[in-house]
Amino acid sequence: RGLTRRAQQGDASAQYNLGCHYDYGRMGLPLDQVEARRLYQLAAEQGHARAAANLGCSHRDGEGGPVDLSQAAHWFKVATDLGHTQACTNLGIAYMRGDGVPQSRMEAIRYLTRAANAGDELAARQLMRMGVQP
């Protein structure tokens, strides 16, 4: 109840946490990815990095609404700019595939290298598949 109240009052961390509970149907809440996406959006718009990353995944995977790869890339970029390493990897992969952004090997390498240097193993593996040393 306290978490819901804080989320309704605009607390970005509470919105993110409540969104996670709806996203996975935890803490006695029903699985409701539409509500999770809405809460992630509210928190992400306030600069919450993990909410922006989760919102990107929601748009990429079609959880809680339609697939929208350009919105996914947008929110991965927001989260990346806020220091979220996995979002940086996801943005690199989006550039590699041209998912919601113009396909660009150079941009893919830039973001994947940044994520690999921050310790993300998926980014390092993806770079090696591309023939690039992390």
Coordinates of N, CA, C and O in Angstrom, one line a residue:
R1 N 0.8 -1.2 0.0 CA 0.0 0.0 0.0 C 0.9 1.3 0.0 O 0.6 2.2 -0.7
G2 N 1.9 1.2 0.8 CA 2.8 2.4 0.8 C 3.5 2.6 -0.5 O 3.7 3.7 -0.9
L3 N 3.9 1.5 -1.1 CA 4.6 1.6 -2.4 C 3.6 2.2 -3.5 O 4.0 3.1 -4.2
T4 N 2.4 1.8 -3.5 CA 1.4 2.3 -4.4 C 1.1 3.8 -4.1 O 1.1 4.6 -5.1
R5 N 1.0 4.2 -2.9 CA 0.8 5.6 -2.5 C 2.0 6.4 -3.0 O 1.8 7.5 -3.6
R6 N 3.2 6.0 -2.8 CA 4.4 6.7 -3.2 C 4.4 6.8 -4.7 O 4.8 7.9 -5.3
A7 N 4.1 5.7 -5.4 CA 4.0 5.8 -6.9 C 3.0 6.8 -7.4 O 3.3 7.5 -8.3
Q8 N 1.8 6.8 -6.7 CA 0.8 7.7 -7.1 C 1.2 9.2 -6.9 O 0.8 10.1 -7.5
Q9 N 2.1 9.4 -5.9 CA 2.6 10.7 -5.6 C 3.7 11.1 -6.5 O 4.3 12.2 -6.3
G10 N 4.1 10.3 -7.4 CA 5.2 10.6 -8.4 C 6.6 10.2 -8.0 O 7.5 10.6 -8.7
D11 N 6.8 9.3 -7.0 CA 8.1 8.8 -6.7 C 8.6 7.8 -7.8 O 8.0 6.8 -7.9
A12 N 9.6 8.2 -8.5 CA 10.1 7.4 -9.6 C 10.5 6.0 -9.2 O 10.3 5.0 -9.9
S13 N 11.2 5.9 -8.0 CA 11.7 4.6 -7.6 C 10.5 3.7 -7.2 O 10.5 2.5 -7.5
A14 N 9.5 4.3 -6.6 CA 8.3 3.5 -6.3 C 7.5 3.1 -7.5 O 7.1 2.0 -7.6
Q15 N 7.5 4.0 -8.5 CA 6.8 3.6 -9.8 C 7.6 2.5 -10.5 O 7.0 1.5 -11.0
Y16 N 8.9 2.6 -10.5 CA 9.7 1.5 -11.0 C 9.5 0.2 -10.3 O 9.2 -0.9 -10.9
N17 N 9.6 0.2 -9.0 CA 9.4 -1.0 -8.2 C 8.0 -1.6 -8.3 O 7.9 -2.8 -8.5
L18 N 7.0 -0.8 -8.3 CA 5.6 -1.2 -8.5 C 5.5 -1.8 -9.9 O 4.8 -2.9 -10.1
G19 N 6.1 -1.2 -10.9 CA 6.1 -1.7 -12.3 C 6.7 -3.1 -12.4 O 6.1 -3.9 -13.0
C20 N 7.8 -3.3 -11.6 CA 8.4 -4.6 -11.6 C 7.5 -5.7 -11.0 O 7.4 -6.8 -11.5
H21 N 6.8 -5.3 -10.0 CA 5.8 -6.2 -9.3 C 4.7 -6.6 -10.3 O 4.3 -7.8 -10.4
Y22 N 4.2 -5.6 -11.0 CA 3.2 -5.9 -12.0 C 3.7 -6.7 -13.2 O 3.1 -7.6 -13.7
D23 N 5.0 -6.4 -13.6 CA 5.6 -7.0 -14.7 C 5.8 -8.5 -14.5 O 5.7 -9.3 -15.4
Y24 N 6.0 -8.9 -13.2 CA 6.2 -10.3 -12.9 C 5.2 -11.0 -12.1 O 5.3 -12.1 -11.7
G25 N 4.1 -10.2 -11.7 CA 3.0 -10.7 -10.9 C 3.5 -11.1 -9.5 O 3.3 -12.2 -9.0
R26 N 4.2 -10.2 -8.9 CA 4.8 -10.5 -7.5 C 4.1 -9.6 -6.5 O 3.4 -8.7 -6.8
M27 N 4.4 -10.0 -5.2 CA 3.9 -9.3 -4.1 C 2.4 -9.2 -4.0 O 1.8 -8.2 -3.6
G28 N 1.8 -10.2 -4.4 CA 0.3 -10.3 -4.4 C -0.4 -9.5 -5.5 O -1.6 -9.4 -5.5
L29 N 0.4 -8.9 -6.4 CA -0.2 -8.2 -7.5 C -0.4 -9.1 -8.7 O 0.4 -10.0 -8.9
P30 N -1.4 -8.9 -9.5 CA -1.6 -9.7 -10.7 C -0.5 -9.4 -11.8 O 0.0 -8.3 -11.8
L31 N -0.2 -10.3 -12.6 CA 0.6 -10.1 -13.8 C -0.1 -9.1 -14.7 O -1.2 -9.4 -15.1
D32 N 0.4 -7.9 -14.9 CA -0.2 -6.9 -15.7 C 0.8 -6.0 -16.4 O 1.3 -5.0 -15.8
Q33 N 1.2 -6.5 -17.6 CA 2.3 -5.8 -18.2 C 1.9 -4.5 -18.8 O 2.8 -3.6 -19.1
V34 N 0.6 -4.2 -19.0 CA 0.2 -2.9 -19.5 C 0.4 -1.9 -18.4 O 1.0 -0.8 -18.6
E35 N 0.1 -2.3 -17.1 CA 0.3 -1.4 -16.0 C 1.8 -1.2 -15.7 O 2.3 -0.1 -15.4
A36 N 2.5 -2.3 -15.9 CA 4.0 -2.2 -15.7 C 4.6 -1.2 -16.7 O 5.4 -0.4 -16.3
R37 N 4.2 -1.3 -18.0 CA 4.7 -0.4 -19.0 C 4.4 1.1 -18.6 O 5.2 2.0 -18.8
R38 N 3.1 1.3 -18.2 CA 2.7 2.6 -17.8 C 3.6 3.2 -16.6 O 4.0 4.3 -16.7
L39 N 3.8 2.3 -15.7 CA 4.6 2.8 -14.5 C 6.1 3.0 -14.9 O 6.7 4.0 -14.4
Y40 N 6.6 2.1 -15.7 CA 8.0 2.3 -16.2 C 8.1 3.6 -17.0 O 9.1 4.4 -16.8
Q41 N 7.1 3.9 -17.8 CA 7.1 5.2 -18.5 C 7.1 6.4 -17.6 O 7.9 7.3 -17.8
L42 N 6.3 6.4 -16.6 CA 6.3 7.5 -15.6 C 7.6 7.7 -14.9 O 8.1 8.8 -14.8
A43 N 8.2 6.6 -14.5 CA 9.5 6.6 -13.8 C 10.6 7.0 -14.8 O 11.5 7.8 -14.5
A44 N 10.6 6.5 -16.0 CA 11.6 6.8 -17.0 C 11.6 8.2 -17.4 O 12.7 8.9 -17.6
E45 N 10.4 8.8 -17.5 CA 10.3 10.2 -17.9 C 10.9 11.1 -16.8 O 11.2 12.3 -17.0
Q46 N 11.1 10.6 -15.6 CA 11.7 11.3 -14.5 C 13.2 11.0 -14.4 O 13.9 11.5 -13.5
G47 N 13.8 10.2 -15.3 CA 15.2 10.0 -15.3 C 15.6 8.7 -14.6 O 16.8 8.6 -14.2
H48 N 14.7 7.8 -14.4 CA 15.1 6.5 -13.7 C 15.6 5.6 -14.7 O 14.9 5.1 -15.6
A49 N 16.9 5.2 -14.6 CA 17.6 4.5 -15.6 C 17.1 3.0 -15.8 O 16.9 2.6 -16.9
R50 N 16.8 2.3 -14.7 CA 16.3 1.0 -14.8 C 14.9 1.0 -15.4 O 14.6 0.1 -16.2
A51 N 14.1 2.0 -15.0 CA 12.8 2.0 -15.6 C 12.9 2.3 -17.1 O 12.1 1.7 -17.9
A52 N 13.8 3.1 -17.6 CA 14.0 3.4 -19.0 C 14.4 2.1 -19.7 O 13.9 1.8 -20.8
A53 N 15.3 1.4 -19.1 CA 15.8 0.1 -19.7 C 14.7 -0.9 -19.8 O 14.5 -1.5 -20.8
N54 N 13.9 -1.0 -18.7 CA 12.7 -2.0 -18.8 C 11.7 -1.5 -19.8 O 11.1 -2.3 -20.5
L55 N 11.5 -0.2 -19.9 CA 10.5 0.3 -20.9 C 11.0 0.0 -22.3 O 10.2 -0.4 -23.1
G56 N 12.3 0.1 -22.5 CA 12.8 -0.3 -23.8 C 12.6 -1.7 -24.1 O 12.2 -2.1 -25.2
C57 N 12.8 -2.6 -23.1 CA 12.5 -4.0 -23.3 C 11.0 -4.3 -23.6 O 10.7 -5.1 -24.4
S58 N 10.1 -3.5 -22.9 CA 8.7 -3.7 -23.1 C 8.3 -3.4 -24.5 O 7.5 -4.1 -25.1
H59 N 8.9 -2.3 -25.0 CA 8.6 -1.9 -26.4 C 9.2 -2.9 -27.4 O 8.6 -3.2 -28.4
R60 N 10.4 -3.4 -27.1 CA 11.1 -4.3 -28.0 C 10.4 -5.6 -28.1 O 10.2 -6.2 -29.1
D61 N 9.9 -6.1 -26.9 CA 9.3 -7.4 -26.8 C 7.8 -7.5 -26.9 O 7.2 -8.5 -26.9
G62 N 7.2 -6.3 -27.0 CA 5.7 -6.2 -27.1 C 5.0 -6.6 -25.8 O 3.9 -7.1 -25.8
E63 N 5.7 -6.3 -24.7 CA 5.0 -6.6 -23.4 C 4.3 -5.4 -22.9 O 4.8 -4.3 -22.8
G64 N 3.0 -5.6 -22.7 CA 2.2 -4.4 -22.3 C 1.7 -3.5 -23.4 O 1.2 -2.4 -23.1
G65 N 1.9 -3.9 -24.6 CA 1.5 -3.1 -25.7 C 2.2 -3.6 -27.0 O 3.0 -4.6 -26.9
P66 N 2.0 -2.9 -28.1 CA 2.6 -3.3 -29.3 C 4.1 -3.2 -29.4 O 4.7 -2.4 -28.6
V67 N 4.8 -4.0 -30.2 CA 6.2 -3.9 -30.5 C 6.4 -2.5 -31.1 O 5.7 -2.2 -32.1
D68 N 7.4 -1.7 -30.7 CA 7.7 -0.5 -31.3 C 9.2 -0.3 -31.1 O 9.7 0.1 -30.1
L69 N 10.0 -0.8 -32.2 CA 11.4 -0.8 -32.1 C 12.1 0.6 -32.0 O 13.1 0.7 -31.4
S70 N 11.4 1.6 -32.6 CA 12.0 2.9 -32.5 C 11.9 3.4 -31.0 O 12.8 4.1 -30.5
Q71 N 10.7 3.2 -30.4 CA 10.6 3.5 -29.0 C 11.5 2.7 -28.1 O 12.1 3.2 -27.1
A72 N 11.7 1.4 -28.4 CA 12.7 0.6 -27.7 C 14.1 1.2 -27.7 O 14.7 1.4 -26.7
A73 N 14.5 1.6 -28.9 CA 15.8 2.2 -29.1 C 15.9 3.5 -28.4 O 16.9 3.8 -27.7
H74 N 14.9 4.3 -28.4 CA 14.8 5.6 -27.7 C 15.1 5.4 -26.2 O 15.9 6.0 -25.6
W75 N 14.3 4.5 -25.6 CA 14.4 4.3 -24.2 C 15.8 3.6 -23.8 O 16.3 3.9 -22.7
F76 N 16.3 2.7 -24.7 CA 17.6 2.2 -24.4 C 18.7 3.3 -24.4 O 19.6 3.3 -23.6
K77 N 18.5 4.3 -25.3 CA 19.4 5.4 -25.4 C 19.3 6.2 -24.1 O 20.3 6.6 -23.5
V78 N 18.1 6.5 -23.7 CA 17.9 7.3 -22.4 C 18.6 6.5 -21.3 O 19.3 7.1 -20.5
A79 N 18.3 5.2 -21.2 CA 18.9 4.5 -20.1 C 20.5 4.4 -20.2 O 21.2 4.5 -19.2
T80 N 21.0 4.3 -21.4 CA 22.4 4.3 -21.6 C 23.0 5.6 -21.2 O 24.0 5.6 -20.5
D81 N 22.4 6.7 -21.5 CA 22.9 8.0 -21.1 C 22.8 8.2 -19.6 O 23.6 9.0 -19.1
L82 N 22.0 7.4 -18.9 CA 21.9 7.5 -17.5 C 22.8 6.4 -16.8 O 22.8 6.3 -15.6
G83 N 23.6 5.7 -17.7 CA 24.6 4.8 -17.1 C 24.2 3.4 -17.0 O 24.9 2.6 -16.3
H84 N 23.1 2.9 -17.6 CA 22.6 1.6 -17.5 C 23.4 0.7 -18.6 O 23.2 0.8 -19.8
T85 N 24.2 -0.2 -18.1 CA 25.1 -1.0 -19.0 C 24.3 -1.9 -19.9 O 24.6 -2.0 -21.1
Q86 N 23.3 -2.7 -19.4 CA 22.6 -3.6 -20.2 C 21.8 -2.9 -21.3 O 21.7 -3.4 -22.4
A87 N 21.3 -1.7 -21.0 CA 20.6 -0.9 -22.0 C 21.6 -0.5 -23.1 O 21.2 -0.5 -24.3
C88 N 22.8 -0.3 -22.8 CA 23.9 0.1 -23.7 C 24.1 -1.1 -24.7 O 24.2 -0.9 -25.9
T89 N 24.1 -2.3 -24.1 CA 24.3 -3.5 -24.9 C 23.1 -3.6 -25.9 O 23.2 -3.9 -27.1
N90 N 21.9 -3.5 -25.3 CA 20.7 -3.6 -26.1 C 20.6 -2.5 -27.3 O 20.2 -2.8 -28.4
L91 N 21.1 -1.3 -27.0 CA 21.2 -0.3 -28.0 C 22.2 -0.7 -29.1 O 22.0 -0.5 -30.3
G92 N 23.4 -1.2 -28.7 CA 24.3 -1.7 -29.6 C 23.8 -2.8 -30.6 O 24.0 -2.8 -31.8
I93 N 23.0 -3.7 -30.0 CA 22.4 -4.8 -30.8 C 21.3 -4.2 -31.7 O 21.2 -4.6 -32.9
A94 N 20.6 -3.2 -31.2 CA 19.6 -2.5 -32.1 C 20.3 -1.9 -33.3 O 19.8 -2.0 -34.5
Y95 N 21.5 -1.2 -33.1 CA 22.2 -0.7 -34.2 C 22.8 -1.8 -35.1 O 22.8 -1.6 -36.4
M96 N 23.2 -2.9 -34.6 CA 23.7 -4.0 -35.4 C 22.6 -4.5 -36.3 O 22.9 -4.8 -37.5
R97 N 21.4 -4.6 -35.8 CA 20.3 -5.2 -36.6 C 19.5 -4.2 -37.4 O 18.7 -4.6 -38.2
G98 N 19.6 -2.9 -37.0 CA 18.8 -1.9 -37.6 C 17.4 -1.9 -37.0 O 16.4 -1.6 -37.7
D99 N 17.3 -2.3 -35.7 CA 16.0 -2.4 -35.1 C 15.6 -1.0 -34.4 O 16.0 -0.7 -33.4
G100 N 14.8 -0.3 -35.2 CA 14.3 1.0 -34.7 C 15.3 2.2 -34.9 O 15.0 3.3 -34.5
V101 N 16.5 1.9 -35.4 CA 17.5 2.9 -35.7 C 18.1 2.5 -37.0 O 18.0 1.3 -37.4
P102 N 18.8 3.4 -37.7 CA 19.4 3.0 -38.9 C 20.5 2.0 -38.6 O 21.3 2.1 -37.6
Q103 N 20.6 0.9 -39.4 CA 21.6 -0.1 -39.2 C 23.0 0.6 -39.3 O 23.3 1.3 -40.3
S104 N 23.9 0.3 -38.3 CA 25.2 1.0 -38.3 C 26.2 0.1 -37.6 O 26.1 0.0 -36.3
R105 N 27.1 -0.5 -38.3 CA 28.1 -1.3 -37.6 C 29.0 -0.5 -36.7 O 29.3 -0.9 -35.6
M106 N 29.3 0.7 -37.1 CA 30.1 1.6 -36.3 C 29.4 2.0 -35.0 O 30.1 1.9 -33.9
E107 N 28.1 2.3 -35.1 CA 27.4 2.6 -33.8 C 27.3 1.4 -33.0 O 27.4 1.5 -31.7
A108 N 27.0 0.3 -33.6 CA 26.9 -1.0 -32.8 C 28.2 -1.3 -32.1 O 28.2 -1.6 -30.9
I109 N 29.3 -1.1 -32.7 CA 30.6 -1.4 -32.1 C 30.8 -0.4 -31.0 O 31.3 -0.7 -29.9
R110 N 30.5 0.9 -31.2 CA 30.7 1.9 -30.2 C 29.9 1.6 -28.9 O 30.5 1.6 -27.8
Y111 N 28.6 1.3 -29.0 CA 27.8 1.0 -27.8 C 28.2 -0.4 -27.2 O 28.3 -0.5 -26.0
L112 N 28.5 -1.4 -28.0 CA 28.8 -2.7 -27.5 C 30.2 -2.6 -26.8 O 30.4 -3.2 -25.7
T113 N 31.1 -1.9 -27.3 CA 32.4 -1.7 -26.7 C 32.3 -1.0 -25.4 O 32.9 -1.4 -24.4
R114 N 31.5 0.0 -25.3 CA 31.2 0.7 -24.1 C 30.7 -0.2 -23.0 O 31.1 -0.2 -21.9
A115 N 29.7 -1.0 -23.4 CA 29.1 -2.0 -22.5 C 30.1 -3.1 -22.1 O 30.1 -3.4 -20.9
A116 N 30.8 -3.6 -23.0 CA 31.8 -4.6 -22.7 C 32.9 -4.1 -21.7 O 33.3 -4.7 -20.8
N117 N 33.3 -2.8 -22.0 CA 34.3 -2.2 -21.1 C 33.7 -2.0 -19.7 O 34.5 -1.9 -18.7
A118 N 32.4 -1.9 -19.6 CA 31.7 -1.8 -18.2 C 31.5 -3.2 -17.6 O 30.9 -3.3 -16.6
G119 N 31.9 -4.3 -18.3 CA 31.8 -5.6 -17.8 C 30.6 -6.5 -18.3 O 30.4 -7.6 -17.8
D120 N 29.9 -6.0 -19.3 CA 28.8 -6.8 -19.8 C 29.3 -7.9 -20.7 O 29.9 -7.6 -21.8
E121 N 29.1 -9.1 -20.3 CA 29.6 -10.3 -21.1 C 28.9 -10.5 -22.4 O 29.5 -10.9 -23.4
L122 N 27.6 -10.2 -22.4 CA 26.8 -10.3 -23.7 C 27.4 -9.4 -24.7 O 27.6 -9.8 -25.9
A123 N 27.7 -8.2 -24.3 CA 28.3 -7.2 -25.3 C 29.7 -7.7 -25.8 O 30.0 -7.6 -27.0
A124 N 30.5 -8.2 -24.9 CA 31.8 -8.8 -25.3 C 31.6 -9.9 -26.2 O 32.4 -10.0 -27.3
R125 N 30.7 -10.8 -26.0 CA 30.5 -12.0 -26.9 C 30.0 -11.5 -28.3 O 30.4 -12.0 -29.3
Q126 N 29.1 -10.5 -28.3 CA 28.6 -10.0 -29.5 C 29.7 -9.3 -30.3 O 29.8 -9.5 -31.6
L127 N 30.6 -8.6 -29.7 CA 31.7 -8.0 -30.4 C 32.6 -9.1 -31.0 O 33.1 -8.9 -32.1
M128 N 32.8 -10.1 -30.2 CA 33.7 -11.2 -30.8 C 33.0 -11.9 -32.0 O 33.7 -12.2 -33.0
R129 N 31.7 -12.0 -32.0 CA 31.0 -12.6 -33.1 C 31.1 -11.7 -34.3 O 31.1 -12.1 -35.5
M130 N 31.3 -10.4 -34.1 CA 31.4 -9.4 -35.2 C 32.9 -9.3 -35.6 O 33.2 -8.5 -36.5
G131 N 33.8 -10.0 -34.9 CA 35.2 -10.0 -35.3 C 35.9 -8.8 -34.7 O 36.9 -8.4 -35.2
V132 N 35.4 -8.3 -33.6 CA 36.0 -7.1 -32.9 C 36.4 -7.5 -31.6 O 35.7 -8.1 -30.8
Q133 N 37.7 -7.1 -31.2 CA 38.2 -7.4 -29.9 C 37.6 -6.4 -28.9 O 37.8 -5.2 -29.1
P134 N 37.0 -6.9 -27.8 CA 36.4 -5.9 -26.8 C 37.5 -5.2 -26.1 O 38.6 -5.5 -26.1

